[in-house]
PDB file of C-alpha atoms and ligand atoms in Angstrom:
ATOM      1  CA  UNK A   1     -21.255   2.078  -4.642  1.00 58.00           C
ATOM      2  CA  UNK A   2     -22.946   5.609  -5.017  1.00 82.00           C
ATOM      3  CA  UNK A   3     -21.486   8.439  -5.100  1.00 86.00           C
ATOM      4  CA  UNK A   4     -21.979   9.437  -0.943  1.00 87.00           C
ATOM      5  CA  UNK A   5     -20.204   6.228  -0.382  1.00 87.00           C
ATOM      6  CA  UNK A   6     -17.322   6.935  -2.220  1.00 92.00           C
ATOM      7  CA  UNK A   7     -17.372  10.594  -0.980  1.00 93.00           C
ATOM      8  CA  UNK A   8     -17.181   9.094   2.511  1.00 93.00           C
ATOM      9  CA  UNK A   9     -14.610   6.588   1.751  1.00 95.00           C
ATOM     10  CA  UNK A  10     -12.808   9.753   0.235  1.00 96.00           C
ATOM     11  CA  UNK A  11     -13.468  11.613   3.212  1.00 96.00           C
ATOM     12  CA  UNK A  12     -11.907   9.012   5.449  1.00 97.00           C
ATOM     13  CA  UNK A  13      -8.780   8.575   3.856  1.00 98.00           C
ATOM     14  CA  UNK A  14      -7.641  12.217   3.075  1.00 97.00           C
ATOM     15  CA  UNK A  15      -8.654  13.940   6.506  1.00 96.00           C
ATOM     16  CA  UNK A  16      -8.243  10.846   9.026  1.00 96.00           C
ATOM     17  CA  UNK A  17      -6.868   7.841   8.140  1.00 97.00           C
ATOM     18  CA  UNK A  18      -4.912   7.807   4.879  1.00 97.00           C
ATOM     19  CA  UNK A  19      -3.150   4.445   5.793  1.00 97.00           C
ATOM     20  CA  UNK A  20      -6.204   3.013   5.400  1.00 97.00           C
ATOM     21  CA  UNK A  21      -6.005   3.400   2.225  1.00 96.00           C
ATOM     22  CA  UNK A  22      -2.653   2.726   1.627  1.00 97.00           C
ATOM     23  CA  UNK A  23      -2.151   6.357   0.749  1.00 97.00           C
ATOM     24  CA  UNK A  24       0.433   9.454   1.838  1.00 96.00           C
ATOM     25  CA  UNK A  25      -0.379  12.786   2.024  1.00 96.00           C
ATOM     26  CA  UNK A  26       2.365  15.709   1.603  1.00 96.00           C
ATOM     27  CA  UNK A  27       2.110  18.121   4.264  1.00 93.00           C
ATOM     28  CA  UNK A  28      -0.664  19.810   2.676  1.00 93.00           C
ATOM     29  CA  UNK A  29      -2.518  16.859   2.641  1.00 95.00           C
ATOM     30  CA  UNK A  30      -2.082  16.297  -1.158  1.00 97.00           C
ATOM     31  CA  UNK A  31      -1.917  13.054  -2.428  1.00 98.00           C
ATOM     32  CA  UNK A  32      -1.729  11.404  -6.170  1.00 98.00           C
ATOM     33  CA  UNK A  33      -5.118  11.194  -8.015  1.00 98.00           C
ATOM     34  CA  UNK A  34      -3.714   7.625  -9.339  1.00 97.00           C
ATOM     35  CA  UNK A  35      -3.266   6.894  -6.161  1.00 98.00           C
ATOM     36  CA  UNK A  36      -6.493   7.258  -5.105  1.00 98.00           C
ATOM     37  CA  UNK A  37      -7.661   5.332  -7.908  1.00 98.00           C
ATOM     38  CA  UNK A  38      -5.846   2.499  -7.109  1.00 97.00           C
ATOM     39  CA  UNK A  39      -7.093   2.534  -3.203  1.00 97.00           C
ATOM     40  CA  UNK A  40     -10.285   2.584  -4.552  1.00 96.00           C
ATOM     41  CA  UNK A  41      -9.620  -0.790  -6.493  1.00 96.00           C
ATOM     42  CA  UNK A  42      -7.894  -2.234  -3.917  1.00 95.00           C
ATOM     43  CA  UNK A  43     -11.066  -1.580  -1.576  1.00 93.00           C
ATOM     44  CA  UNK A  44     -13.321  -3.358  -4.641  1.00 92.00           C
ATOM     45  CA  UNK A  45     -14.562  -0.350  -4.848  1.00 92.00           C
ATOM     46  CA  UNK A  46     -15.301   0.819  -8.658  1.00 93.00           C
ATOM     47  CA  UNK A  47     -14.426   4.484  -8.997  1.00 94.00           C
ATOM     48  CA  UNK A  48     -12.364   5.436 -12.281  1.00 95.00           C
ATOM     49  CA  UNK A  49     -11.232   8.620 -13.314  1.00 95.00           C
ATOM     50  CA  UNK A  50     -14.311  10.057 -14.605  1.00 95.00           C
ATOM     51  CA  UNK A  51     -16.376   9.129 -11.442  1.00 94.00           C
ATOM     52  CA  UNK A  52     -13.791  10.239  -9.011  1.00 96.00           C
ATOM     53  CA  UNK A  53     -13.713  13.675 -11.407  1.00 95.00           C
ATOM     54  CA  UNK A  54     -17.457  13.400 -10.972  1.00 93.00           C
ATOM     55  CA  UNK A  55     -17.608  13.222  -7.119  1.00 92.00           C
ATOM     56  CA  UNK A  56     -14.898  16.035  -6.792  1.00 94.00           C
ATOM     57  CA  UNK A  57     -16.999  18.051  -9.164  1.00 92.00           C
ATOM     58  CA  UNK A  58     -20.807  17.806  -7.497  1.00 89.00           C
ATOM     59  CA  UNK A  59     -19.890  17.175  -4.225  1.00 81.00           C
ATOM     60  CA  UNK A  60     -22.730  19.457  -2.693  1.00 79.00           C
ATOM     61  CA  UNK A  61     -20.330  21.073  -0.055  1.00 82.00           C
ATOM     62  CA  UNK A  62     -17.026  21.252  -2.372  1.00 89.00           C
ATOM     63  CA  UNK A  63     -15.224  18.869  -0.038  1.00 92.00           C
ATOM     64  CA  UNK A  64     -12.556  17.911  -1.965  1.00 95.00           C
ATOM     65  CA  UNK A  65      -9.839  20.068  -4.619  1.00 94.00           C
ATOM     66  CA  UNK A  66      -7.633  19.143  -7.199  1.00 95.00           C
ATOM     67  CA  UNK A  67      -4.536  20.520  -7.726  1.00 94.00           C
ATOM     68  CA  UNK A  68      -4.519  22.824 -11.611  1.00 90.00           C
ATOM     69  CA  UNK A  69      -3.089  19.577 -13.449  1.00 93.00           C
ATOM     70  CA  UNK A  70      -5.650  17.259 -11.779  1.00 92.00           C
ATOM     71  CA  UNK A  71      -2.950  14.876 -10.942  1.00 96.00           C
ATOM     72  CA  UNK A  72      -3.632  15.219  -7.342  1.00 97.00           C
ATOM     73  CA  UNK A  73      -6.500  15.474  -5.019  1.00 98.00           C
ATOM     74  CA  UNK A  74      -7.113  16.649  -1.213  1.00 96.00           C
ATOM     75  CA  UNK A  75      -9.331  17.572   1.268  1.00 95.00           C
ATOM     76  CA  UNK A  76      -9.997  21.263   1.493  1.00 92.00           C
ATOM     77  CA  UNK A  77     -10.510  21.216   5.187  1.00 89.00           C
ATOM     78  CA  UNK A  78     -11.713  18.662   8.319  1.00 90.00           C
ATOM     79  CA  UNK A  79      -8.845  16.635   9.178  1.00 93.00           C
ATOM     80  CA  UNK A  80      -8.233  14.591  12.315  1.00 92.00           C
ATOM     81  CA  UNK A  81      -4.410  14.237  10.782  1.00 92.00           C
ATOM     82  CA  UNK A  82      -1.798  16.416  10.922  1.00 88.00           C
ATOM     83  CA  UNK A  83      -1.329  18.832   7.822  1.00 89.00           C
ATOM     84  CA  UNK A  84      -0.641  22.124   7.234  1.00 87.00           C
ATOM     85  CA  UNK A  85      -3.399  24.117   5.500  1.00 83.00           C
ATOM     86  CA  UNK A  86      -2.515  26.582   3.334  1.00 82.00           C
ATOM     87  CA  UNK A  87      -5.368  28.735   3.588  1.00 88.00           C
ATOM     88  CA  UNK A  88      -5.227  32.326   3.834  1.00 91.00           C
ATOM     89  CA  UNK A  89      -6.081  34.148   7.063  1.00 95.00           C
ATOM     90  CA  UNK A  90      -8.750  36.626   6.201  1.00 97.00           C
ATOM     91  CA  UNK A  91     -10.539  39.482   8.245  1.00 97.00           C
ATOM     92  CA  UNK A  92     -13.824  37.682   9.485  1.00 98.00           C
ATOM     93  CA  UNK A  93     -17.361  39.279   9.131  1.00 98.00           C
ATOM     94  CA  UNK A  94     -19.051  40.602  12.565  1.00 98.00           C
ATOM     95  CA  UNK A  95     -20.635  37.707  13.228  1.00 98.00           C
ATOM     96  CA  UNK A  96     -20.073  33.953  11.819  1.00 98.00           C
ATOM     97  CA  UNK A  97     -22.593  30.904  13.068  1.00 98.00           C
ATOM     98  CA  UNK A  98     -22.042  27.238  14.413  1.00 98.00           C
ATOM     99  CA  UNK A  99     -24.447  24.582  14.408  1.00 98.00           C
ATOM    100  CA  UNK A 100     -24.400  22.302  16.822  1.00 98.00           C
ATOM    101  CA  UNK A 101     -27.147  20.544  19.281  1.00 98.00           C
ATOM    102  CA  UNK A 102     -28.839  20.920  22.849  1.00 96.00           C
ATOM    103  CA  UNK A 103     -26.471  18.386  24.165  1.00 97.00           C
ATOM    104  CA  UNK A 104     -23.083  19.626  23.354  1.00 97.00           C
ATOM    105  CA  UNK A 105     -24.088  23.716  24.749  1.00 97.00           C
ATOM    106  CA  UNK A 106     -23.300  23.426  28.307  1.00 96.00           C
ATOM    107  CA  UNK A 107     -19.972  22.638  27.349  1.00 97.00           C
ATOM    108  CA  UNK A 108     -19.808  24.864  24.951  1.00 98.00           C
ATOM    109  CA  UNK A 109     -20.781  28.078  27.109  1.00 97.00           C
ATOM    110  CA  UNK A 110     -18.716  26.411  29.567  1.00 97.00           C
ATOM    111  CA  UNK A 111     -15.303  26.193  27.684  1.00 97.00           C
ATOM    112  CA  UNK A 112     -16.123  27.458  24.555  1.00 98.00           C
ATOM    113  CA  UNK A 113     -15.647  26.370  20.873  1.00 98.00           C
ATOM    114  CA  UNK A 114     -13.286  23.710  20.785  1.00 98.00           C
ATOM    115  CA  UNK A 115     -11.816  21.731  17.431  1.00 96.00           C
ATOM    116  CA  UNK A 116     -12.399  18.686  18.684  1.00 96.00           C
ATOM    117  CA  UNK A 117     -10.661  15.837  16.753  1.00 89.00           C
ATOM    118  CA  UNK A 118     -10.463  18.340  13.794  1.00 91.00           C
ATOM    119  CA  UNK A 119      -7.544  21.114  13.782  1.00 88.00           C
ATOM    120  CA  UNK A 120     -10.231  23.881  13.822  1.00 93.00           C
ATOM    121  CA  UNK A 121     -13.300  24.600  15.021  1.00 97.00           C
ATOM    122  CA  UNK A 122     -15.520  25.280  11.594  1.00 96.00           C
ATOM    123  CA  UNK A 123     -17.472  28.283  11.470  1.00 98.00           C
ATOM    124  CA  UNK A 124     -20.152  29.106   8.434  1.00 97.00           C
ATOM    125  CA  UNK A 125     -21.047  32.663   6.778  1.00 97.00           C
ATOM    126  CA  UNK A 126     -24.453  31.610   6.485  1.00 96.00           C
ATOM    127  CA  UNK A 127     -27.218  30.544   9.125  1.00 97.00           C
ATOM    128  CA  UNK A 128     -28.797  28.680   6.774  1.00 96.00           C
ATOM    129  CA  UNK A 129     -25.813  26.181   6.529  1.00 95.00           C
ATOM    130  CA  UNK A 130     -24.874  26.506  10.253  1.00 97.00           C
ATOM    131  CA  UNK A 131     -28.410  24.474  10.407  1.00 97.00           C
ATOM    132  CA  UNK A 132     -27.865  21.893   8.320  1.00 95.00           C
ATOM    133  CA  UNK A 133     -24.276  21.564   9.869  1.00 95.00           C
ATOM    134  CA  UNK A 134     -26.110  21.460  13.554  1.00 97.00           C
ATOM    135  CA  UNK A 135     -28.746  19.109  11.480  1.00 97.00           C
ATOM    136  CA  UNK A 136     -26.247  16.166  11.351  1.00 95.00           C
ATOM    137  CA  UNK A 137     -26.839  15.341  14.350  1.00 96.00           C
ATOM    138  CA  UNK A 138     -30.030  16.307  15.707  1.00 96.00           C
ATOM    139  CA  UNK A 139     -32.462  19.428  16.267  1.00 96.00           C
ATOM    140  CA  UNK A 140     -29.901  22.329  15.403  1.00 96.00           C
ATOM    141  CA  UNK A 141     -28.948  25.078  18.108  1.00 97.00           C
ATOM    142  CA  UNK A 142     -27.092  27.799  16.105  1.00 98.00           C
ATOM    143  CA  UNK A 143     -24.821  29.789  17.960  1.00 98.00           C
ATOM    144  CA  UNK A 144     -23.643  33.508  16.360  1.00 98.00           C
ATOM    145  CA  UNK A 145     -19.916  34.307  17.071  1.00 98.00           C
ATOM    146  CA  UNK A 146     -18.502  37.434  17.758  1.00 98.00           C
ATOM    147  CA  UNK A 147     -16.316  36.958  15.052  1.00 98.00           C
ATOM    148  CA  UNK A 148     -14.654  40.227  14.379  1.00 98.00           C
ATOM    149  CA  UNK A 149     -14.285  41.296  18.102  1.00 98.00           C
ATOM    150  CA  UNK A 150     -12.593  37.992  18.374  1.00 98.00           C
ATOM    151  CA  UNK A 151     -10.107  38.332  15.456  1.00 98.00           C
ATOM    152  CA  UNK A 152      -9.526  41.998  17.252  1.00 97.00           C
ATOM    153  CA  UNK A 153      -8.151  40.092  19.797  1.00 97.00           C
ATOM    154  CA  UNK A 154      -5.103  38.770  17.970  1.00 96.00           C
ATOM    155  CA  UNK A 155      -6.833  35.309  16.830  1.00 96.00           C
ATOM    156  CA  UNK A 156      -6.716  34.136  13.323  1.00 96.00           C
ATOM    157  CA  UNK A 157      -9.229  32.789  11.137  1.00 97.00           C
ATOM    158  CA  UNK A 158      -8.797  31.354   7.520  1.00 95.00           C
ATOM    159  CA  UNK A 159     -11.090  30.911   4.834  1.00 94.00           C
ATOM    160  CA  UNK A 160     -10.965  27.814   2.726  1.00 90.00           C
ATOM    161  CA  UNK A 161     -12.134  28.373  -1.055  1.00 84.00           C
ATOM    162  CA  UNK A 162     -15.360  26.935  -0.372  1.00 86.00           C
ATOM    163  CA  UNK A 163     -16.183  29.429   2.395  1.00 90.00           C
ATOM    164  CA  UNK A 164     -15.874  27.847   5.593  1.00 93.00           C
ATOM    165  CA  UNK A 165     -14.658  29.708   8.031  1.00 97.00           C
ATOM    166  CA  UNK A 166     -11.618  28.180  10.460  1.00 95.00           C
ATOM    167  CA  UNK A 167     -10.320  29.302  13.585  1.00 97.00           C
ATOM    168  CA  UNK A 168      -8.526  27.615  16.890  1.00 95.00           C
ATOM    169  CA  UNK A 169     -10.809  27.953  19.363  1.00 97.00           C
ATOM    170  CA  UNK A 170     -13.624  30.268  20.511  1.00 98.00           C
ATOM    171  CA  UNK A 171     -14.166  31.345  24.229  1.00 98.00           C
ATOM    172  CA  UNK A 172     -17.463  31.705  25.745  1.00 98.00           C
ATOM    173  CA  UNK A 173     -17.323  35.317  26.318  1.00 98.00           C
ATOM    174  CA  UNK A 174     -17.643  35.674  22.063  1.00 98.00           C
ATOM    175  CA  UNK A 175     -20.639  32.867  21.499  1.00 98.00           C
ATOM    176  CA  UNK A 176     -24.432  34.131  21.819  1.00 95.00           C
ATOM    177  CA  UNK A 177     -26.734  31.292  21.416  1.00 90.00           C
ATOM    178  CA  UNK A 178     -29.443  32.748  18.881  1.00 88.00           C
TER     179      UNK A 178
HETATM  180  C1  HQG B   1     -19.075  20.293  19.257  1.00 58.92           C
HETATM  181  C2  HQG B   1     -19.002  18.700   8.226  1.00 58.92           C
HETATM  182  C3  HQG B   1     -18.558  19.850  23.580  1.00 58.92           C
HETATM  183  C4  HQG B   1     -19.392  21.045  17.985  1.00 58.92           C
HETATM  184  C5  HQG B   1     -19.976  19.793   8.592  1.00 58.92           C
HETATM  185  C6  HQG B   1     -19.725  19.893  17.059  1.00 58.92           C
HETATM  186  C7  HQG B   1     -19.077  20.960   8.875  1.00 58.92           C
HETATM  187  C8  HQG B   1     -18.183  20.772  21.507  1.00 58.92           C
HETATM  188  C9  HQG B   1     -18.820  18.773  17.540  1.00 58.92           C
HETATM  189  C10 HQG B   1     -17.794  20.318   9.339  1.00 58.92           C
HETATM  190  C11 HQG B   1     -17.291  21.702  22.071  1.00 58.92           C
HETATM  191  C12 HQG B   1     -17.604  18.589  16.675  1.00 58.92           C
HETATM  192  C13 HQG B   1     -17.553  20.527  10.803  1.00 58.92           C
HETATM  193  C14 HQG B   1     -17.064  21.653  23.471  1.00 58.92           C
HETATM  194  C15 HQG B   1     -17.405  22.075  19.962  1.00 58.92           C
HETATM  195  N1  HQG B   1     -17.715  20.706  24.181  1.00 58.92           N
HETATM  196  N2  HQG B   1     -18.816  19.851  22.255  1.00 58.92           N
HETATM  197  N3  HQG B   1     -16.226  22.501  24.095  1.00 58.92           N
HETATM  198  N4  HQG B   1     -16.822  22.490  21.081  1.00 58.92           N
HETATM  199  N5  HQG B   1     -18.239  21.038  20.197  1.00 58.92           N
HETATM  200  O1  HQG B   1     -17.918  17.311  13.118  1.00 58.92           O
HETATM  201  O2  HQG B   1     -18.682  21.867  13.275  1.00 58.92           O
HETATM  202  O3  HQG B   1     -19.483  16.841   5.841  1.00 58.92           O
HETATM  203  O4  HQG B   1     -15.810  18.109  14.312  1.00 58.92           O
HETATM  204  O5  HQG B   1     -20.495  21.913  18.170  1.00 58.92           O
HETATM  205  O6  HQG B   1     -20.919  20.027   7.598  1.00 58.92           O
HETATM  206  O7  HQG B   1     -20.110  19.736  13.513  1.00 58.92           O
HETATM  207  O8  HQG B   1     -17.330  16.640   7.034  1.00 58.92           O
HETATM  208  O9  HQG B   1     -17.561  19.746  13.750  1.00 58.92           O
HETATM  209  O10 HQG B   1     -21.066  19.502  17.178  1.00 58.92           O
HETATM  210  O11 HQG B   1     -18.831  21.759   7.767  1.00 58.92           O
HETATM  211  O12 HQG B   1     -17.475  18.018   4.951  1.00 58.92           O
HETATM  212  O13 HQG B   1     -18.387  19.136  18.836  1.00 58.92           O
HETATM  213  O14 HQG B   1     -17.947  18.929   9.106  1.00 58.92           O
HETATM  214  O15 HQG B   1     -18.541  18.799   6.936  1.00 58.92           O
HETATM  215  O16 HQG B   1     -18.025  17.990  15.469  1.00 58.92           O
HETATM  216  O17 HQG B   1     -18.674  20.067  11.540  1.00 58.92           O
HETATM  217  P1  HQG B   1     -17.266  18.203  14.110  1.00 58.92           P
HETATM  218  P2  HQG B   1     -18.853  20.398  13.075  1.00 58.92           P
HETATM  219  P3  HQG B   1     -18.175  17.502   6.130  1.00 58.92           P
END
């Protein structure tokens, strides 16, 4: 299995579905590295120490962090299950960006920014990576957010420590498609 397999595998069982792989995670969403390793082998899946180090390590977007012993592991953001992030609210630039597609936009200027089955609706820094976050799905439409007016109006946003930014929802009146 390469190494965006086992990313994905990762993916699903410390944001969604950790049951799946016979894991726990603490409340924020921690769970034991030799844990892991062992859902891993139960799945047949060969992953050891060094390549789950590996993945953590050149995962392109930083999903995943280990805790300063490396004896555990979690997702840094994206669940679908309940956990409490500890990430620390931070003043947002004027604008932030969302990639999304053509399809989705009539809903969104409708409603607004919504997290979906995630706890947050994701925000990037960069345009750049709002594309290739819109890209996943189709021919991006990037959105800028009024990010800073919005925060002015008492909503919080986070930052994880690999730069995405995180916030609860975004009403139309602060989204400009661009
Ligand atoms: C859209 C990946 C209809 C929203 C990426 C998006 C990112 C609405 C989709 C991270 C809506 C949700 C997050 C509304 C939002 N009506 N559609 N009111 N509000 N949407 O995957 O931002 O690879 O939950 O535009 O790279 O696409 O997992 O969010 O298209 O960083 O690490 O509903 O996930 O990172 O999709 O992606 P998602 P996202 P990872």
């Amino acid at each position: 299995m390469n190494d965006i397999r086992r990313s994905k595998r990762l993916s699903l069982w410390l944001r969604h579905d950790p049951g799946a792989g016979g894991l726990t995670l603490d409340g924020q969403g921690w769970t034991d590295v030799r844990a892991v390793l062992g859902a891993f082998a139960r799945a047949g899946v060969r992953c050891d120490r060094n390549d789950l180090m590996r993945l953590v390590e050149e995962c392109d977007k930083q999903r995943f962090e280990l805790s300063g012993d490396a004896a555990r592991i979690r997702a840094r953001q994206g669940h679908s299950v309940e956990v409490a992030l500890d990430w620390p609210r931070a003043d947002p630039p004027e604008l932030l960006w969302h990639g999304t597609v053509e399809r989705f936009l009539p809903m969104i200027l409708a409603e607004g920014l919504k997290p979906m089955r995630r706890h947050h609706v994701h925000l990037s820094g960069e345009r750049d990576t709002a594309t290739r976050v819109g890209q996943r799905r189709g021919t991006a439409v990037i959105l800028a957010v009024r990010a800073a007016a919005l925060a002015e109006t008492g909503r919080d946003f986070f930052v994880t420590s690999n730069g995405v930014w995180l916030t609860e929802q975004v009403p139309p009146a602060f989204l400009e498609p661009w």
